[in-house]
Amino acid sequence: MINSIKKWVRRTWATLLGLGFLTFFIVVVLYPRIVHTIQPGHVGVIWYRFFDGTDLSSEGVVPEGISVIFPWDRLYIYDARLRSVSIEVEGLSSDGLKVSVNFVARYTIAADKVGYLHKSIGPDYEETLLKPQLRELALSYLSKNQASDLYSDRRSRVQKSIEAQFSESMKGVASNTDFMGYYVKTEDVLMAHVRLPTFVARAIEEKEKVRHINESYEFRLMLEDKERRRKRLEAEGIRSFQEIIAPGITESYLRWRGIQATLELSKSNNTKVVIIGDKDGLPIILNTEDKNNILSPRPGGGDNSVVDGAGKMTEPFQGGEPFQIEVENSKTTPSQALETEEMMEKPTSKLDFIRPAQEKPTTRSDSIKPMQEKTKKENKNDTSDSFLDKYKIKIN
């Protein structure tokens, strides 16, 4: 048995080798023409070489997956998913402006009628059907409408109008078939970009700028009106407050508040200058009794003389500056007083600063002292000396 097989192989080895080469050729060369893979979202249409050509029936549409056909037939694959085609048109509007618009049309093919699409138009239907039709509709609409329709609130109306016309134009395009339906189902038509002339774009920007400025001024006026009403209400509240508390504000109350303010000033650790007003020893800002006691410049005087409430001259100022009264700080240490003395010994005007109590008066103080005694005799009823002695106030 084995010997007979060996003899048969020796006689037919050439034939077997030829069959092997033929099988390899069929598998390698003809496999792509026999076995086809249709990707997701795609459909196929078969063209039969010996059986009436393109299969136009809905049953002849090949779904996605693996499909096996004869090597002499052809399988054409179409993308049935949502697709888009874009064009840019440039033309004149009805008002004579040159505008450039980019339109984008989104669509899907009629998958059950792909046989008619393949026979009437072919795989290159975008360049053959969609783009020329969309361009013609866009130019026609631009020539009948103004450029302002492309960027104003009427833009959606432009898109809807072109979309309706474009969808209707996809019906019954070819004449070599009796199919009168839609080859392509239009989803929408959008304006992706609008380019206007430079001077028109600049004019629109200026217009919007002025409009926003006007709105800002209106807003400011509204704020000012509210502020006016707020201030009026505030003034009414202050007036009501004053009417309520006015009966309770007496001279004794104001004097007590002045004493409290003076005590608070004396408690401060910082150097302070308090200008005393009337005989009660109150600060001048709280003097509520006799306004004539306030020192004032001599009427019509050309010098810097100072007069009291009775109109009598007390002392001419050589340096043009008023007296400086310093309240001694009881908490100041001797070292701090010495440092203060060294700083104050450098005169800043023709009147020297006040020296500490343990230092002898300067020559200038001796010259002023008789004038001070004369003033005390003329103002016997003035009790301010007791206040000065009480709070350790010195005058140079």
GROMACS .gro file of C-alpha atoms in nm:
model
  396
    1MET     CA    1   0.000   0.000   0.000
    2ILE     CA    2   0.274   0.239   0.093
    3ASN     CA    3   0.475   0.142  -0.211
    4SER     CA    4   0.181   0.209  -0.441
    5ILE     CA    5   0.132   0.557  -0.288
    6LYS     CA    6   0.498   0.635  -0.340
    7LYS     CA    7   0.475   0.530  -0.702
    8TRP     CA    8   0.167   0.751  -0.754
    9VAL     CA    9   0.341   1.053  -0.602
   10ARG     CA   10   0.644   0.998  -0.830
   11ARG     CA   11   0.417   0.997  -1.131
   12THR     CA   12   0.195   1.302  -1.032
   13TRP     CA   13   0.427   1.530  -0.831
   14ALA     CA   14   0.437   1.785  -1.108
   15THR     CA   15   0.058   1.799  -1.121
   16LEU     CA   16   0.033   1.838  -0.745
   17LEU     CA   17   0.287   2.121  -0.750
   18GLY     CA   18   0.089   2.302  -1.016
   19LEU     CA   19  -0.233   2.269  -0.816
   20GLY     CA   20  -0.059   2.408  -0.508
   21PHE     CA   21   0.064   2.714  -0.694
   22LEU     CA   22  -0.283   2.766  -0.837
   23THR     CA   23  -0.444   2.745  -0.494
   24PHE     CA   24  -0.192   2.990  -0.349
   25PHE     CA   25  -0.259   3.232  -0.634
   26ILE     CA   26  -0.634   3.212  -0.578
   27VAL     CA   27  -0.603   3.267  -0.205
   28VAL     CA   28  -0.351   3.552  -0.221
   29VAL     CA   29  -0.462   3.734  -0.535
   30LEU     CA   30  -0.836   3.679  -0.549
   31TYR     CA   31  -0.910   3.688  -0.175
   32PRO     CA   32  -0.955   4.070  -0.159
   33ARG     CA   33  -1.202   4.046  -0.449
   34ILE     CA   34  -1.400   3.765  -0.290
   35VAL     CA   35  -1.412   3.845   0.083
   36HIS     CA   36  -1.515   4.198   0.188
   37THR     CA   37  -1.549   4.356   0.533
   38ILE     CA   38  -1.806   4.635   0.576
   39GLN     CA   39  -1.720   4.867   0.868
   40PRO     CA   40  -1.975   4.991   1.126
   41GLY     CA   41  -2.211   5.259   0.994
   42HIS     CA   42  -2.150   5.165   0.631
   43VAL     CA   43  -2.361   4.985   0.372
   44GLY     CA   44  -2.272   4.813   0.044
   45VAL     CA   45  -2.426   4.779  -0.299
   46ILE     CA   46  -2.330   4.492  -0.537
   47TRP     CA   47  -2.278   4.526  -0.906
   48TYR     CA   48  -2.330   4.191  -1.082
   49ARG     CA   49  -2.131   4.142  -1.400
   50PHE     CA   50  -2.361   3.876  -1.546
   51PHE     CA   51  -2.693   3.948  -1.368
   52ASP     CA   52  -2.840   4.289  -1.466
   53GLY     CA   53  -2.576   4.512  -1.307
   54THR     CA   54  -2.655   4.718  -0.994
   55ASP     CA   55  -2.897   4.571  -0.743
   56LEU     CA   56  -3.152   4.853  -0.684
   57SER     CA   57  -3.372   4.668  -0.438
   58SER     CA   58  -3.371   4.738  -0.068
   59GLU     CA   59  -3.299   4.371  -0.003
   60GLY     CA   60  -2.984   4.398  -0.211
   61VAL     CA   61  -2.825   4.647   0.031
   62VAL     CA   62  -2.534   4.471   0.202
   63PRO     CA   63  -2.520   4.541   0.579
   64GLU     CA   64  -2.206   4.580   0.788
   65GLY     CA   65  -1.996   4.272   0.852
   66ILE     CA   66  -1.821   4.015   0.624
   67SER     CA   67  -1.960   3.959   0.274
   68VAL     CA   68  -1.846   3.700   0.014
   69ILE     CA   69  -1.905   3.760  -0.356
   70PHE     CA   70  -1.779   3.620  -0.683
   71PRO     CA   71  -1.447   3.764  -0.791
   72TRP     CA   72  -1.594   3.899  -1.115
   73ASP     CA   73  -1.857   4.104  -0.928
   74ARG     CA   74  -1.796   4.435  -0.746
   75LEU     CA   75  -1.898   4.561  -0.401
   76TYR     CA   76  -1.921   4.940  -0.344
   77ILE     CA   77  -1.927   5.068   0.014
   78TYR     CA   78  -2.099   5.393   0.125
   79ASP     CA   79  -2.078   5.574   0.457
   80ALA     CA   80  -2.431   5.593   0.602
   81ARG     CA   81  -2.335   5.795   0.910
   82LEU     CA   82  -2.385   6.168   0.961
   83ARG     CA   83  -2.150   6.357   0.733
   84SER     CA   84  -2.081   6.721   0.653
   85VAL     CA   85  -1.973   6.917   0.350
   86SER     CA   86  -1.846   7.276   0.364
   87ILE     CA   87  -1.806   7.544   0.099
   88GLU     CA   88  -1.699   7.909   0.102
   89VAL     CA   89  -1.883   8.147  -0.127
   90GLU     CA   90  -1.799   8.507  -0.206
   91GLY     CA   91  -2.050   8.737  -0.368
   92LEU     CA   92  -2.235   9.068  -0.364
   93SER     CA   93  -2.533   9.131  -0.142
   94SER     CA   94  -2.838   9.329  -0.249
   95ASP     CA   95  -2.688   9.648  -0.097
   96GLY     CA   96  -2.369   9.610  -0.303
   97LEU     CA   97  -2.134   9.484  -0.031
   98LYS     CA   98  -1.884   9.209  -0.106
   99VAL     CA   99  -1.919   8.937   0.157
  100SER     CA  100  -1.762   8.596   0.207
  101VAL     CA  101  -1.957   8.322   0.385
  102ASN     CA  102  -1.861   7.967   0.481
  103PHE     CA  103  -2.159   7.727   0.474
  104VAL     CA  104  -2.163   7.379   0.628
  105ALA     CA  105  -2.433   7.126   0.535
  106ARG     CA  106  -2.482   6.814   0.747
  107TYR     CA  107  -2.658   6.517   0.591
  108THR     CA  108  -2.705   6.140   0.576
  109ILE     CA  109  -2.763   5.927   0.268
  110ALA     CA  110  -3.080   5.723   0.226
  111ALA     CA  111  -2.932   5.382   0.315
  112ASP     CA  112  -3.220   5.180   0.170
  113LYS     CA  113  -3.191   5.372  -0.160
  114VAL     CA  114  -2.813   5.352  -0.192
  115GLY     CA  115  -2.855   5.149  -0.514
  116TYR     CA  116  -3.026   5.442  -0.687
  117LEU     CA  117  -2.762   5.682  -0.553
  118HIS     CA  118  -2.485   5.458  -0.685
  119LYS     CA  119  -2.642   5.414  -1.028
  120SER     CA  120  -2.749   5.778  -1.073
  121ILE     CA  121  -2.459   5.974  -0.923
  122GLY     CA  122  -2.191   5.741  -0.791
  123PRO     CA  123  -1.952   5.740  -0.493
  124ASP     CA  124  -1.832   6.094  -0.569
  125TYR     CA  125  -2.175   6.242  -0.499
  126GLU     CA  126  -2.039   6.517  -0.269
  127GLU     CA  127  -1.841   6.688  -0.545
  128THR     CA  128  -2.100   6.608  -0.809
  129LEU     CA  129  -2.424   6.691  -0.629
  130LEU     CA  130  -2.395   6.849  -0.284
  131LYS     CA  131  -2.131   7.121  -0.318
  132PRO     CA  132  -2.252   7.271  -0.649
  133GLN     CA  133  -2.611   7.276  -0.528
  134LEU     CA  134  -2.523   7.437  -0.195
  135ARG     CA  135  -2.303   7.698  -0.364
  136GLU     CA  136  -2.577   7.796  -0.608
  137LEU     CA  137  -2.835   7.838  -0.330
  138ALA     CA  138  -2.598   8.045  -0.116
  139LEU     CA  139  -2.508   8.286  -0.396
  140SER     CA  140  -2.872   8.321  -0.493
  141TYR     CA  141  -2.972   8.410  -0.139
  142LEU     CA  142  -2.685   8.659  -0.096
  143SER     CA  143  -2.784   8.848  -0.409
  144LYS     CA  144  -3.143   8.889  -0.285
  145ASN     CA  145  -3.072   8.997   0.074
  146GLN     CA  146  -2.865   9.254   0.258
  147ALA     CA  147  -2.536   9.187   0.432
  148SER     CA  148  -2.687   9.275   0.769
  149ASP     CA  149  -2.898   8.959   0.749
  150LEU     CA  150  -2.583   8.751   0.786
  151TYR     CA  151  -2.475   8.882   1.128
  152SER     CA  152  -2.795   9.011   1.289
  153ASP     CA  153  -3.076   8.823   1.457
  154ARG     CA  154  -3.203   8.730   1.108
  155ARG     CA  155  -2.913   8.488   1.068
  156SER     CA  156  -3.119   8.187   1.177
  157ARG     CA  157  -3.377   8.279   0.914
  158VAL     CA  158  -3.105   8.266   0.648
  159GLN     CA  159  -2.997   7.920   0.761
  160LYS     CA  160  -3.351   7.785   0.766
  161SER     CA  161  -3.427   7.922   0.422
  162ILE     CA  162  -3.116   7.771   0.261
  163GLU     CA  163  -3.172   7.443   0.446
  164ALA     CA  164  -3.526   7.407   0.311
  165GLN     CA  165  -3.418   7.481  -0.045
  166PHE     CA  166  -3.116   7.252  -0.023
  167SER     CA  167  -3.322   6.963   0.112
  168GLU     CA  168  -3.579   7.001  -0.164
  169SER     CA  169  -3.309   7.004  -0.432
  170MET     CA  170  -3.195   6.654  -0.329
  171LYS     CA  171  -3.516   6.501  -0.461
  172GLY     CA  172  -3.523   6.326  -0.800
  173VAL     CA  173  -3.196   6.469  -0.930
  174ALA     CA  174  -3.095   6.207  -1.189
  175SER     CA  175  -3.297   6.115  -1.495
  176ASN     CA  176  -3.150   5.769  -1.568
  177THR     CA  177  -3.374   5.608  -1.303
  178ASP     CA  178  -3.741   5.628  -1.218
  179PHE     CA  179  -3.664   5.706  -0.854
  180MET     CA  180  -3.817   6.041  -0.746
  181GLY     CA  181  -3.733   6.029  -0.376
  182TYR     CA  182  -3.453   6.186  -0.171
  183TYR     CA  183  -3.101   6.057  -0.228
  184VAL     CA  184  -2.975   6.258   0.070
  185LYS     CA  185  -3.152   6.356   0.393
  186THR     CA  186  -3.046   6.704   0.500
  187GLU     CA  187  -3.007   6.758   0.874
  188ASP     CA  188  -2.925   7.133   0.873
  189VAL     CA  189  -2.728   7.407   0.699
  190LEU     CA  190  -2.508   7.634   0.912
  191MET     CA  191  -2.310   7.951   0.853
  192ALA     CA  192  -1.972   7.876   1.007
  193HIS     CA  193  -1.801   8.205   0.921
  194VAL     CA  194  -1.896   8.546   0.779
  195ARG     CA  195  -1.633   8.791   0.657
  196LEU     CA  196  -1.747   9.147   0.585
  197PRO     CA  197  -1.554   9.435   0.425
  198THR     CA  198  -1.308   9.603   0.659
  199PHE     CA  199  -1.487   9.938   0.674
  200VAL     CA  200  -1.820   9.766   0.746
  201ALA     CA  201  -1.671   9.562   1.030
  202ARG     CA  202  -1.510   9.877   1.175
  203ALA     CA  203  -1.838  10.068   1.152
  204ILE     CA  204  -2.022   9.788   1.332
  205GLU     CA  205  -1.760   9.786   1.609
  206GLU     CA  206  -1.789  10.164   1.654
  207LYS     CA  207  -2.166  10.139   1.666
  208GLU     CA  208  -2.152   9.871   1.935
  209LYS     CA  209  -1.894  10.072   2.129
  210VAL     CA  210  -2.115  10.381   2.133
  211ARG     CA  211  -2.415  10.172   2.234
  212HIS     CA  212  -2.232  10.022   2.530
  213ILE     CA  213  -2.106  10.366   2.638
  214ASN     CA  214  -2.462  10.496   2.626
  215GLU     CA  215  -2.580  10.205   2.840
  216SER     CA  216  -2.301  10.271   3.089
  217TYR     CA  217  -2.409  10.637   3.123
  218GLU     CA  218  -2.768  10.532   3.177
  219PHE     CA  219  -2.650  10.297   3.449
  220ARG     CA  220  -2.448  10.578   3.611
  221LEU     CA  221  -2.752  10.806   3.605
  222MET     CA  222  -2.953  10.535   3.776
  223LEU     CA  223  -2.685  10.499   4.044
  224GLU     CA  224  -2.670  10.875   4.099
  225ASP     CA  225  -3.048  10.890   4.135
  226LYS     CA  226  -3.036  10.616   4.397
  227GLU     CA  227  -2.751  10.798   4.573
  228ARG     CA  228  -2.959  11.118   4.574
  229ARG     CA  229  -3.250  10.936   4.737
  230ARG     CA  230  -3.014  10.774   4.987
  231LYS     CA  231  -2.868  11.110   5.089
  232ARG     CA  232  -3.215  11.261   5.121
  233LEU     CA  233  -3.322  10.979   5.353
  234GLU     CA  234  -2.997  11.017   5.548
  235ALA     CA  235  -3.056  11.392   5.587
  236GLU     CA  236  -3.411  11.332   5.706
  237GLY     CA  237  -3.279  11.083   5.960
  238ILE     CA  238  -3.017  11.329   6.086
  239ARG     CA  239  -3.279  11.602   6.118
  240SER     CA  240  -3.509  11.371   6.314
  241PHE     CA  241  -3.217  11.268   6.535
  242GLN     CA  242  -3.128  11.630   6.609
  243GLU     CA  243  -3.490  11.717   6.686
  244ILE     CA  244  -3.507  11.431   6.933
  245ILE     CA  245  -3.179  11.490   7.120
  246ALA     CA  246  -3.179  11.874   7.106
  247PRO     CA  247  -3.379  11.920   7.433
  248GLY     CA  248  -3.131  11.701   7.623
  249ILE     CA  249  -2.814  11.890   7.521
  250THR     CA  250  -2.751  12.151   7.795
  251GLU     CA  251  -2.455  12.371   7.884
  252SER     CA  252  -2.364  12.156   8.182
  253TYR     CA  253  -2.370  11.842   7.967
  254LEU     CA  254  -2.135  11.998   7.712
  255ARG     CA  255  -1.901  12.115   7.992
  256TRP     CA  256  -1.893  11.764   8.138
  257ARG     CA  257  -1.813  11.618   7.795
  258GLY     CA  258  -1.532  11.874   7.757
  259ILE     CA  259  -1.378  11.772   8.089
  260GLN     CA  260  -1.395  11.407   7.985
  261ALA     CA  261  -1.221  11.486   7.656
  262THR     CA  262  -0.945  11.680   7.837
  263LEU     CA  263  -0.887  11.392   8.077
  264GLU     CA  264  -0.862  11.145   7.792
  265LEU     CA  265  -0.601  11.365   7.626
  266SER     CA  266  -0.399  11.386   7.950
  267LYS     CA  267  -0.390  11.005   7.980
  268SER     CA  268  -0.211  10.964   7.649
  269ASN     CA  269   0.160  10.871   7.662
  270ASN     CA  270   0.235  11.082   7.358
  271THR     CA  271   0.332  11.448   7.361
  272LYS     CA  272   0.025  11.660   7.305
  273VAL     CA  273  -0.065  12.028   7.263
  274VAL     CA  274  -0.403  12.141   7.401
  275ILE     CA  275  -0.529  12.493   7.321
  276ILE     CA  276  -0.738  12.607   7.619
  277GLY     CA  277  -1.046  12.812   7.551
  278ASP     CA  278  -1.236  13.001   7.826
  279LYS     CA  279  -1.203  13.028   8.204
  280ASP     CA  280  -1.349  12.680   8.253
  281GLY     CA  281  -1.035  12.528   8.108
  282LEU     CA  282  -1.209  12.349   7.821
  283PRO     CA  283  -1.044  12.282   7.485
  284ILE     CA  284  -1.123  12.556   7.235
  285ILE     CA  285  -1.329  12.321   7.019
  286LEU     CA  286  -1.565  12.266   7.315
  287ASN     CA  287  -1.594  12.632   7.426
  288THR     CA  288  -1.969  12.696   7.433
  289GLU     CA  289  -1.997  13.015   7.643
  290ASP     CA  290  -1.841  13.344   7.541
  291LYS     CA  291  -1.702  13.356   7.190
  292ASN     CA  292  -1.545  13.698   7.262
  293ASN     CA  293  -1.282  13.537   7.487
  294ILE     CA  294  -1.120  13.367   7.190
  295LEU     CA  295  -0.799  13.541   7.085
  296SER     CA  296  -0.836  13.705   6.748
  297PRO     CA  297  -0.615  13.922   6.526
  298ARG     CA  298  -0.627  14.296   6.583
  299PRO     CA  299  -0.877  14.450   6.343
  300GLY     CA  300  -0.709  14.609   6.048
  301GLY     CA  301  -0.370  14.554   6.206
  302GLY     CA  302  -0.056  14.533   6.005
  303ASP     CA  303   0.129  14.347   6.283
  304ASN     CA  304   0.073  14.021   6.461
  305SER     CA  305  -0.069  14.167   6.788
  306VAL     CA  306  -0.320  13.964   6.988
  307VAL     CA  307  -0.619  14.112   7.171
  308ASP     CA  308  -0.837  13.963   7.441
  309GLY     CA  309  -1.215  13.969   7.468
  310ALA     CA  310  -1.216  14.334   7.583
  311GLY     CA  311  -1.019  14.449   7.281
  312LYS     CA  312  -0.693  14.517   7.472
  313MET     CA  313  -0.360  14.426   7.320
  314THR     CA  314  -0.170  14.171   7.524
  315GLU     CA  315   0.163  14.113   7.341
  316PRO     CA  316   0.290  14.146   6.988
  317PHE     CA  317   0.413  13.824   6.830
  318GLN     CA  318   0.762  13.862   6.693
  319GLY     CA  319   0.758  13.542   6.495
  320GLY     CA  320   0.402  13.547   6.370
  321GLU     CA  321   0.313  13.230   6.566
  322PRO     CA  322   0.068  13.180   6.859
  323PHE     CA  323   0.168  13.064   7.207
  324GLN     CA  324   0.234  12.695   7.240
  325ILE     CA  325   0.103  12.534   7.558
  326GLU     CA  326   0.233  12.194   7.654
  327VAL     CA  327   0.075  11.968   7.913
  328GLU     CA  328   0.350  11.797   8.108
  329ASN     CA  329   0.327  11.423   8.112
  330SER     CA  330   0.351  11.292   8.467
  331LYS     CA  331   0.467  10.954   8.334
  332THR     CA  332   0.772  11.098   8.152
  333THR     CA  333   1.104  10.980   8.298
  334PRO     CA  334   1.398  11.219   8.355
  335SER     CA  335   1.592  11.064   8.067
  336GLN     CA  336   1.300  11.113   7.832
  337ALA     CA  337   1.265  11.475   7.952
  338LEU     CA  338   1.635  11.533   7.887
  339GLU     CA  339   1.608  11.394   7.534
  340THR     CA  340   1.303  11.610   7.473
  341GLU     CA  341   1.493  11.916   7.601
  342GLU     CA  342   1.783  11.851   7.362
  343MET     CA  343   1.545  11.822   7.068
  344MET     CA  344   1.353  12.136   7.162
  345GLU     CA  345   1.662  12.350   7.218
  346LYS     CA  346   1.694  12.373   6.839
  347PRO     CA  347   1.453  12.664   6.765
  348THR     CA  348   1.216  12.627   6.472
  349SER     CA  349   1.090  12.989   6.501
  350LYS     CA  350   1.163  13.309   6.691
  351LEU     CA  351   0.973  13.169   6.993
  352ASP     CA  352   1.161  12.896   7.180
  353PHE     CA  353   0.993  12.582   7.301
  354ILE     CA  354   0.905  12.533   7.668
  355ARG     CA  355   1.191  12.428   7.895
  356PRO     CA  356   1.152  12.171   8.175
  357ALA     CA  357   1.046  12.301   8.520
  358GLN     CA  358   1.390  12.254   8.680
  359GLU     CA  359   1.568  12.472   8.423
  360LYS     CA  360   1.594  12.848   8.472
  361PRO     CA  361   1.389  13.065   8.236
  362THR     CA  362   1.569  13.204   7.940
  363THR     CA  363   1.636  13.571   7.890
  364ARG     CA  364   1.342  13.596   7.651
  365SER     CA  365   1.106  13.460   7.921
  366ASP     CA  366   1.231  13.729   8.160
  367SER     CA  367   1.140  13.994   7.905
  368ILE     CA  368   0.791  13.849   7.859
  369LYS     CA  369   0.718  13.793   8.231
  370PRO     CA  370   0.634  14.161   8.315
  371MET     CA  371   0.392  14.162   8.026
  372GLN     CA  372   0.224  13.849   8.166
  373GLU     CA  373   0.187  14.008   8.514
  374LYS     CA  374   0.030  14.315   8.358
  375THR     CA  375  -0.219  14.096   8.175
  376LYS     CA  376  -0.309  13.915   8.500
  377LYS     CA  377  -0.389  14.245   8.672
  378GLU     CA  378  -0.617  14.352   8.388
  379ASN     CA  379  -0.800  14.020   8.393
  380LYS     CA  380  -0.857  13.975   8.768
  381ASN     CA  381  -1.171  13.772   8.711
  382ASP     CA  382  -0.990  13.526   8.486
  383THR     CA  383  -0.950  13.193   8.668
  384SER     CA  384  -0.746  13.025   8.397
  385ASP     CA  385  -0.426  13.053   8.613
  386SER     CA  386  -0.571  12.808   8.861
  387PHE     CA  387  -0.642  12.568   8.578
  388LEU     CA  388  -0.288  12.609   8.441
  389ASP     CA  389  -0.134  12.549   8.785
  390LYS     CA  390  -0.358  12.251   8.844
  391TYR     CA  391  -0.256  12.073   8.523
  392LYS     CA  392   0.108  12.197   8.534
  393ILE     CA  393   0.084  12.409   8.220
  394LYS     CA  394   0.370  12.646   8.144
  395ILE     CA  395   0.370  12.933   7.897
  396ASN     CA  396   0.691  13.076   7.743
   0.00000   0.00000   0.00000
